[in-house]
Coordinates of C-alpha atoms in Angstrom, one line a residue:
Chain A
M1 CA 80.7 108.1 84.3
A2 CA 82.8 111.3 84.4
K3 CA 83.0 112.4 88.0
F4 CA 84.3 110.7 91.1
V5 CA 86.3 111.8 94.0
I6 CA 89.1 110.0 95.9
R7 CA 89.4 111.3 99.4
P8 CA 90.7 110.2 102.8
A9 CA 88.1 108.2 104.7
T10 CA 86.5 109.5 107.9
A11 CA 85.0 107.6 110.8
A12 CA 81.6 108.1 109.1
D13 CA 82.8 106.0 106.1
C14 CA 83.6 102.9 108.3
S15 CA 80.3 101.2 107.6
D16 CA 80.8 101.7 103.9
I17 CA 84.4 100.3 104.2
L18 CA 83.1 97.2 106.0
R19 CA 80.4 96.8 103.4
L20 CA 83.0 96.9 100.6
I21 CA 85.3 94.5 102.5
K22 CA 82.5 91.9 102.6
V23 CA 81.6 92.5 99.0
A24 CA 85.2 92.1 98.0
E25 CA 85.5 88.8 99.8
S26 CA 82.2 87.2 98.6
P27 CA 82.4 84.1 96.4
S28 CA 80.6 86.0 93.6
S29 CA 83.3 88.7 93.5
S30 CA 85.9 88.5 90.9
R31 CA 88.6 88.0 93.5
G32 CA 87.6 84.3 93.4
V33 CA 88.4 83.6 97.0
G34 CA 85.6 84.8 99.3
W35 CA 83.8 84.4 102.5
R36 CA 80.1 84.9 102.8
W37 CA 79.1 85.6 106.3
F38 CA 75.8 85.5 107.9
R39 CA 75.0 86.1 111.5
F40 CA 72.2 84.5 113.5
P41 CA 71.2 86.9 116.2
G42 CA 70.3 85.6 119.7
W43 CA 67.0 84.0 120.7
G44 CA 65.2 85.6 123.6
D45 CA 67.5 86.4 126.4
S46 CA 70.2 83.8 125.6
R47 CA 72.2 86.2 123.5
L48 CA 73.4 83.2 121.6
E49 CA 75.0 84.5 118.5
V50 CA 76.3 82.4 115.7
W51 CA 78.3 83.4 112.7
A52 CA 78.6 81.0 109.8
G53 CA 81.0 81.5 107.0
V54 CA 81.6 79.8 103.8
R55 CA 84.7 80.1 101.8
A56 CA 84.9 79.1 98.2
Q57 CA 88.2 77.7 96.9
P58 CA 90.0 79.8 94.4
V59 CA 88.9 78.8 90.9
P60 CA 91.0 79.1 87.7
L61 CA 90.1 82.2 85.9
S62 CA 88.9 80.2 82.9
A63 CA 86.3 78.4 84.9
P64 CA 83.0 80.2 85.7
I65 CA 82.5 81.0 89.3
P66 CA 79.3 79.1 90.3
G67 CA 76.5 81.4 91.3
P68 CA 74.1 80.6 94.1
A69 CA 71.4 79.5 91.6
A70 CA 73.6 76.7 90.5
T71 CA 73.3 74.8 93.7
P72 CA 70.0 73.8 95.2
P73 CA 69.5 74.8 98.8
R74 CA 69.6 72.1 101.5
P75 CA 67.1 72.4 104.3
P76 CA 68.7 73.6 107.5
H77 CA 67.6 70.6 109.6
S78 CA 69.9 68.4 107.5
L79 CA 73.0 70.1 108.8
P80 CA 74.9 67.6 110.9
L81 CA 75.9 70.0 113.6
S82 CA 76.0 69.3 117.2
W83 CA 74.5 72.1 119.2
P84 CA 74.6 72.9 122.8
A85 CA 71.3 72.1 124.6
G86 CA 68.5 74.5 123.7
A87 CA 70.1 75.7 120.5
S88 CA 68.3 73.6 118.0
F89 CA 65.9 76.5 117.7
C90 CA 68.6 78.3 115.9
F91 CA 68.1 76.2 112.8
L92 CA 64.5 77.4 112.8
L93 CA 65.5 80.9 113.5
F94 CA 68.0 80.8 110.7
S95 CA 65.6 79.7 108.2
L96 CA 63.1 82.3 109.4
L97 CA 65.8 85.0 109.1
C98 CA 67.0 83.9 105.7
A99 CA 66.3 86.8 103.5
S100 CA 66.6 84.9 100.2
P101 CA 67.2 81.6 98.6
Q102 CA 70.7 82.8 98.0
E103 CA 71.4 82.6 101.7
L104 CA 70.0 79.1 102.0
A105 CA 72.1 78.0 99.0
K106 CA 75.2 78.6 101.0
Y107 CA 74.4 75.6 103.2
E108 CA 75.4 73.5 100.3
Y109 CA 79.0 74.4 101.1
M110 CA 78.9 73.8 104.8
E111 CA 80.9 70.8 105.8
E112 CA 80.1 68.1 108.2
Q113 CA 82.8 68.6 110.8
V114 CA 81.6 72.0 112.0
I115 CA 81.3 71.9 115.8
L116 CA 79.9 74.5 118.1
T117 CA 80.6 74.7 121.7
E118 CA 79.0 76.6 124.4
K119 CA 82.2 78.4 125.5
G120 CA 82.6 80.2 122.2
N121 CA 85.2 78.1 120.6
S122 CA 85.2 77.6 116.9
T123 CA 86.7 75.2 114.6
V124 CA 87.6 75.6 111.0
A125 CA 86.6 72.5 109.2
G126 CA 86.4 71.1 105.7
R127 CA 86.7 73.6 102.9
G128 CA 87.1 76.6 105.1
T129 CA 83.9 76.6 106.9
S130 CA 84.0 78.3 110.2
V131 CA 81.3 78.7 112.8
R132 CA 81.6 80.8 115.9
C133 CA 79.3 80.5 118.8
L134 CA 79.1 83.2 121.4
S135 CA 77.6 82.2 124.7
P136 CA 76.3 84.8 127.1
S137 CA 78.9 84.0 129.6
S138 CA 82.0 84.3 127.3
R139 CA 83.6 87.3 125.8
P140 CA 82.6 87.7 122.1
L141 CA 85.1 86.2 119.8
P142 CA 86.4 88.3 116.9
S143 CA 84.6 87.7 113.7
L144 CA 86.7 86.8 110.7
F145 CA 85.7 90.2 109.4
P146 CA 86.5 93.1 111.7
L147 CA 83.4 94.3 113.6
L148 CA 82.4 97.9 112.8
A149 CA 83.4 99.0 116.3
D150 CA 86.9 97.5 115.9
L151 CA 87.2 99.1 112.5
L152 CA 86.3 102.4 114.0
E153 CA 88.6 102.2 116.9
D154 CA 91.5 100.7 115.0
G155 CA 91.3 103.2 112.2
F156 CA 90.0 106.4 113.8
G157 CA 90.9 105.9 117.5
E158 CA 93.8 107.3 119.4
H159 CA 96.4 105.0 117.7
P160 CA 95.3 104.3 114.1
F161 CA 96.5 100.9 112.7
Y162 CA 95.4 101.8 109.2
H163 CA 94.4 104.6 106.9
C164 CA 91.8 104.5 104.1
L165 CA 91.1 106.3 100.9
V166 CA 87.5 106.0 99.5
A167 CA 86.1 106.6 96.0
E168 CA 82.9 108.5 96.1
V169 CA 80.5 109.0 93.2
P170 CA 77.9 111.8 92.7
K171 CA 74.2 111.1 93.4
E172 CA 73.3 110.2 89.8
H173 CA 75.8 107.3 90.0
W174 CA 75.0 106.0 93.5
T175 CA 74.5 102.2 93.8
P176 CA 70.9 100.9 93.6
E177 CA 71.0 100.6 97.4
G178 CA 71.9 104.3 97.7
H179 CA 75.6 104.1 98.5
S180 CA 78.0 106.7 97.3
I181 CA 81.2 105.0 98.3
V182 CA 82.1 102.5 95.5
G183 CA 85.8 101.7 96.2
F184 CA 88.4 101.9 98.9
A185 CA 92.0 101.3 99.6
M186 CA 93.3 100.5 103.1
Y187 CA 97.0 101.2 103.8
Y188 CA 99.4 101.7 106.6
F189 CA 103.1 102.4 107.0
T190 CA 105.7 99.7 107.5
Y191 CA 109.4 99.9 108.0
D192 CA 112.5 98.3 106.6
P193 CA 115.6 99.2 108.7
W194 CA 117.7 99.2 105.6
I195 CA 115.6 101.5 103.5
G196 CA 113.2 103.3 105.9
K197 CA 109.5 103.9 105.7
L198 CA 107.3 102.0 103.2
L199 CA 103.6 102.3 102.4
Y200 CA 101.8 99.0 102.5
L201 CA 98.6 98.6 100.6
E202 CA 96.5 96.1 102.6
D203 CA 93.3 96.1 100.6
F204 CA 92.2 97.7 97.4
F205 CA 88.7 97.2 95.9
V206 CA 86.4 98.9 93.4
M207 CA 82.9 97.5 93.0
S208 CA 82.6 95.6 89.7
D209 CA 80.0 97.9 88.2
Y210 CA 82.4 100.8 88.7
R211 CA 85.5 99.4 87.1
G212 CA 86.9 100.6 83.8
F213 CA 86.4 104.3 84.7
G214 CA 89.8 105.0 86.0
I215 CA 88.8 104.8 89.7
G216 CA 91.4 102.1 90.5
S217 CA 94.2 104.1 88.7
E218 CA 93.2 107.3 90.5
I219 CA 93.3 105.5 93.9
L220 CA 96.8 104.2 93.1
K221 CA 97.9 107.7 92.0
N222 CA 96.6 109.1 95.3
L223 CA 98.4 106.4 97.3
S224 CA 101.6 107.0 95.5
R225 CA 101.4 110.7 96.3
V226 CA 100.7 109.9 99.9
A227 CA 103.8 107.6 99.9
M228 CA 106.0 110.3 98.4
K229 CA 104.7 113.0 100.7
C230 CA 105.5 110.7 103.7
R231 CA 109.0 110.0 102.2
C232 CA 108.3 106.3 101.7
S233 CA 110.7 104.7 99.3
S234 CA 108.2 102.2 97.9
M235 CA 104.8 100.7 98.1
H236 CA 104.3 97.0 98.9
F237 CA 101.3 94.8 98.7
L238 CA 100.2 91.2 98.2
V239 CA 98.5 89.6 95.2
A240 CA 97.3 86.0 94.9
E241 CA 99.3 84.3 92.2
W242 CA 96.1 83.1 90.4
N243 CA 94.6 86.6 90.2
E244 CA 95.8 87.4 86.7
P245 CA 93.7 90.6 86.1
S246 CA 95.2 92.2 89.2
I247 CA 98.7 91.0 88.4
N248 CA 98.4 92.5 84.9
F249 CA 96.9 95.7 86.3
Y250 CA 99.9 96.2 88.6
K251 CA 102.6 95.0 86.3
R252 CA 101.4 97.3 83.5
R253 CA 102.0 100.1 86.0
G254 CA 105.6 99.0 86.8
A255 CA 105.1 96.8 89.8
S256 CA 107.5 93.9 90.4
D257 CA 106.6 90.5 91.8
L258 CA 109.1 90.1 94.7
S259 CA 108.0 86.5 95.4
S260 CA 108.9 85.4 91.9
E261 CA 111.9 87.6 91.4
E262 CA 113.5 87.4 94.8
G263 CA 111.9 84.4 96.5
W264 CA 110.0 86.0 99.3
R265 CA 107.4 83.9 101.0
L266 CA 104.7 85.2 103.4
F267 CA 104.3 83.2 106.6
K268 CA 101.7 83.6 109.3
I269 CA 101.4 82.3 112.8
D270 CA 97.8 82.1 114.1
K271 CA 96.7 83.0 117.5
Q272 CA 96.6 79.5 119.0
Y273 CA 100.3 79.1 118.3
L274 CA 101.0 82.6 119.7
L275 CA 99.3 81.4 122.9
K276 CA 101.2 78.2 122.9
M277 CA 104.5 80.1 122.5
A278 CA 103.7 82.7 125.2
T279 CA 102.7 80.1 127.7
E280 CA 105.3 77.4 127.3
E281 CA 108.6 77.5 129.3
Chain B
M1 CA 112.2 93.5 102.8
H2 CA 115.8 93.8 101.8
R3 CA 117.1 90.8 100.0
N4 CA 119.9 88.8 101.6
P5 CA 121.9 86.8 99.1
S6 CA 121.8 83.1 99.3
P7 CA 124.8 81.5 101.1
T8 CA 126.4 80.5 97.8
S9 CA 126.7 84.0 96.6
Q10 CA 127.6 85.6 99.9
A11 CA 131.0 87.2 100.2
A12 CA 133.2 86.0 103.1
A13 CA 132.8 88.2 106.1
T14 CA 135.8 90.1 107.2
P15 CA 136.7 89.7 110.9
P16 CA 135.2 92.3 113.3
S17 CA 137.4 95.1 114.5
R18 CA 137.6 93.8 118.1
P19 CA 137.2 90.2 119.4
L20 CA 133.8 89.2 120.4
P21 CA 133.2 87.5 123.7
P22 CA 133.1 83.7 123.2
P23 CA 129.7 82.1 122.9
R24 CA 128.5 81.5 126.5
S25 CA 126.2 79.1 128.2
P26 CA 122.9 79.0 126.4
R27 CA 121.0 80.1 129.5
L28 CA 122.8 83.4 130.0
F29 CA 120.9 85.6 127.6
R30 CA 118.0 87.9 127.9
I31 CA 115.6 89.5 125.4
Q32 CA 114.6 93.0 126.2
A33 CA 113.4 96.1 124.5
C34 CA 116.0 98.1 122.7
R35 CA 116.6 101.4 124.5
P36 CA 117.5 104.5 122.6
F37 CA 120.7 105.3 124.5
K38 CA 123.8 106.6 122.7
G39 CA 125.2 104.0 120.3
S40 CA 122.1 101.8 120.6
C41 CA 121.5 101.8 116.9
C42 CA 125.0 100.7 116.1
R43 CA 124.6 98.0 118.7
L44 CA 121.4 97.1 116.9
R45 CA 123.5 96.1 113.9
G46 CA 125.2 93.3 115.9
C47 CA 128.4 94.2 117.7
E48 CA 130.5 95.6 114.8
T49 CA 129.7 92.9 112.3
L50 CA 128.1 95.6 110.3
V51 CA 130.0 98.9 110.1
L52 CA 129.9 101.9 108.0
D53 CA 132.9 102.2 105.7
S54 CA 133.5 105.5 104.0
A55 CA 135.9 103.8 101.5
D56 CA 133.1 101.6 100.3
P57 CA 130.8 103.1 97.7
D58 CA 127.8 101.2 99.1
G59 CA 128.7 102.6 102.5
F60 CA 129.1 99.4 104.5
R61 CA 131.5 96.6 104.9
A62 CA 131.9 93.4 106.8
D63 CA 128.3 92.7 106.5
P64 CA 127.9 88.9 106.5
R65 CA 124.4 89.4 105.2
G66 CA 125.9 91.1 102.2
Q67 CA 123.2 93.6 101.6
G68 CA 123.5 97.4 101.7
G69 CA 120.8 99.9 101.4
R70 CA 120.5 103.5 100.8
L71 CA 120.2 104.1 104.5
W72 CA 123.9 103.2 104.9
R73 CA 125.0 105.8 102.4
Y74 CA 124.1 108.7 104.5
A75 CA 125.8 109.9 107.6
E76 CA 122.5 110.3 109.2
A77 CA 121.7 106.6 109.1
D78 CA 122.1 106.2 112.8
S79 CA 120.0 109.2 113.5
A80 CA 117.3 108.1 111.0
L81 CA 117.0 104.8 112.8
R82 CA 116.9 106.5 116.1
A83 CA 114.2 109.0 115.0
D84 CA 112.1 106.4 113.2
G85 CA 112.2 103.9 116.1
F86 CA 112.4 106.1 119.2
G87 CA 110.8 109.3 118.2
E88 CA 107.3 110.6 119.0
N89 CA 105.7 108.3 116.4
P90 CA 107.7 105.1 116.2
F91 CA 107.6 103.2 112.9
Y92 CA 109.1 100.1 114.4
H93 CA 109.8 98.5 117.7
C94 CA 112.9 96.5 118.6
L95 CA 113.9 93.7 120.9
V96 CA 117.6 92.9 121.5
A97 CA 119.1 89.7 122.7
E98 CA 121.9 90.3 125.1
I99 CA 124.5 87.8 126.4
L100 CA 125.0 88.4 130.1
P101 CA 128.5 88.5 131.5
A102 CA 129.6 85.5 133.6
S103 CA 130.3 86.3 137.2
G104 CA 133.7 87.9 137.6
E105 CA 133.8 89.2 134.0
L106 CA 134.2 92.9 133.5
L107 CA 132.4 93.1 130.1
G108 CA 128.8 94.3 130.2
P109 CA 125.9 92.7 128.3
C110 CA 126.6 92.2 124.7
V111 CA 123.9 92.4 122.0
V112 CA 124.1 89.4 119.8
G113 CA 120.7 89.5 118.1
Y114 CA 117.6 91.6 117.5
G115 CA 114.1 91.5 116.3
I116 CA 112.3 94.4 114.6
Y117 CA 108.6 94.4 114.5
Y118 CA 105.6 96.7 114.0
F119 CA 101.9 96.6 113.9
I120 CA 99.8 96.2 110.8
Y121 CA 96.2 95.6 110.0
S122 CA 94.3 92.9 108.1
T123 CA 90.8 93.2 106.8
W124 CA 90.4 89.6 107.8
K125 CA 92.2 89.5 111.1
G126 CA 92.3 93.0 112.4
R127 CA 95.4 93.9 114.4
T128 CA 98.4 91.9 113.4
I129 CA 102.0 92.0 114.4
Y130 CA 104.7 91.9 111.7
L131 CA 108.2 90.7 112.3
E132 CA 110.2 92.7 109.9
D133 CA 113.7 91.6 110.7
I134 CA 115.3 89.0 113.0
Y135 CA 119.0 88.4 113.2
V136 CA 121.3 86.4 115.5
M137 CA 125.0 86.5 115.0
P138 CA 126.1 83.2 113.5
E139 CA 128.3 82.3 116.5
Y140 CA 125.3 82.5 118.8
R141 CA 122.9 80.4 116.7
G142 CA 121.5 77.1 117.8
Q143 CA 121.0 78.2 121.3
G144 CA 117.3 79.1 121.1
I145 CA 117.9 82.9 120.9
G146 CA 116.0 83.3 117.7
S147 CA 113.1 81.2 119.1
K148 CA 113.1 83.3 122.2
I149 CA 113.0 86.6 120.2
I150 CA 110.0 85.2 118.3
K151 CA 108.3 84.1 121.5
K152 CA 108.7 87.6 123.0
V153 CA 107.2 89.2 119.9
A154 CA 104.3 86.7 120.2
E155 CA 103.8 87.9 123.8
V156 CA 103.7 91.5 122.7
A157 CA 101.3 90.5 120.0
L158 CA 98.9 89.0 122.4
D159 CA 99.3 91.8 124.9
K160 CA 98.3 94.3 122.2
G161 CA 95.3 92.4 121.0
C162 CA 96.7 91.1 117.8
S163 CA 95.2 87.9 116.4
Q164 CA 98.0 87.1 113.9
F165 CA 101.7 87.3 113.5
R166 CA 103.2 87.6 110.0
L167 CA 106.7 87.6 108.6
A168 CA 108.4 87.1 105.3
V169 CA 111.3 84.7 104.5
L170 CA 113.3 84.1 101.5
D171 CA 112.8 80.7 99.8
W172 CA 116.4 79.6 100.1
N173 CA 116.4 80.1 103.9
Q174 CA 115.4 76.6 104.8
R175 CA 116.7 76.8 108.4
A176 CA 114.6 79.9 109.1
M177 CA 111.5 78.3 107.4
D178 CA 112.0 75.2 109.5
L179 CA 112.2 77.2 112.7
Y180 CA 109.1 79.2 111.9
K181 CA 107.1 76.0 111.0
A182 CA 108.2 74.4 114.2
L183 CA 106.7 77.3 116.0
G184 CA 103.4 76.9 114.2
A185 CA 103.9 79.1 111.2
C186 CA 102.2 78.4 107.9
D187 CA 103.7 79.3 104.5
L188 CA 100.9 81.4 102.9
T189 CA 102.7 81.8 99.6
E190 CA 102.8 78.0 99.2
A191 CA 99.3 77.3 100.7
E192 CA 97.4 80.2 99.2
G193 CA 99.5 81.6 96.5
W194 CA 100.2 85.0 97.9
H195 CA 103.0 87.0 96.3
F196 CA 104.6 90.2 97.5
F197 CA 104.6 93.0 95.0
R198 CA 106.3 96.3 95.0
F199 CA 106.1 99.7 93.3
E200 CA 109.5 101.4 93.7
G201 CA 111.4 104.4 92.7
E202 CA 110.6 105.4 89.1
A203 CA 107.5 103.2 88.9
M204 CA 106.1 104.9 92.0
R205 CA 106.9 108.4 90.7
K206 CA 105.2 107.6 87.4
L207 CA 102.1 106.4 89.3
A208 CA 102.0 109.6 91.3
G209 CA 102.2 111.5 88.0
K210 CA 105.5 113.2 88.9

């Protein structure tokens, strides 16, 4: 494949960016840690919406990532979930909506402690299973993936939180589903008071069928040029320590592992603790 | 992410050029947004514990944190901080912790700590706040000032629709890690194996093909 273009994303590319985010985080992607998300739309006028996600644990690179065919599907009715009144139809709805045996197979990973409440609370249980229930009366909870509307507003609204580059291929190389965008990089600018502006690479993905053609390298080259043009002194990003192909890719190009070399650790504080901090005396 | 040396390798700090007010009652401090008035950026550095020194090739002295950066080599350091934080398109926001004067004292509020944060984005979590730098002068630690700065940043995060708060900490800084964990933080490097990587200087120029 000779031709591809790396260009800044526009608002029209948001749906492709979201598509690639989901592909990147799927258990079958080579990243190894992934979420598969499926949404169950409401029934009648209840507007009850359920999202279910499954996250596979990272697997050592030497072990094959199990595909959906490896695990037999479990019938929906055997899920030990407690549902609000009137919601048992959702099981039936789900099975009706399931597009493929692949989707049903994901039940195999769903843990027993998942609990739904009517108010829209969610719990994360077991091996990273999370279910969110949106009741008509409550404000919709954020999905673990950004919603398209959020992605649009946050990237292309009045105050962009991020910028994106996309990799586009000509028609003869479009994906079987007819998509021309086959890779993306999401970045934003951060600041170190000691050294000034930095470019932070939040996410970087090229579809597996399109690797090996220099798309990733070209994206990185474009990012570096953006960084230099904006007078950033360096480019930072995160890589999971078990992701050897990515680590090798970056190290070959001169990146240094600050966590190993300097001892940096990434910490996070989730929303429930932010609320606790903000409300306690 | 500038690297502070571990305490064992840190040089002894030289005394500041004027005496600091003694540590006061733990209640008499406030956290507020840093305002870009004249001298605010120097105050940001913590009441003369960090000063530019033209005699020093690295451009700073008396820095108990022991780390200089290129920023300090240039006379425009103060104006760069001012423009980057208080210009039309701020790259960071800052809260300062001020000790309030006791009644009868002539001294005004004194900045003894700060927190620098900005907004980032996560493909998983959407809007996120990132605490880039937090510092409290050693004499004023143990009074809850650091916790209060973090709590204020948490309030800002919620106010701006952020669903997560992130920060980085060096692995030798057990006291800081304990504080963050007590506030509900989780070490993602330990739990999920995330490592920070960087392209810098020559490596970045090579990538850009320059």
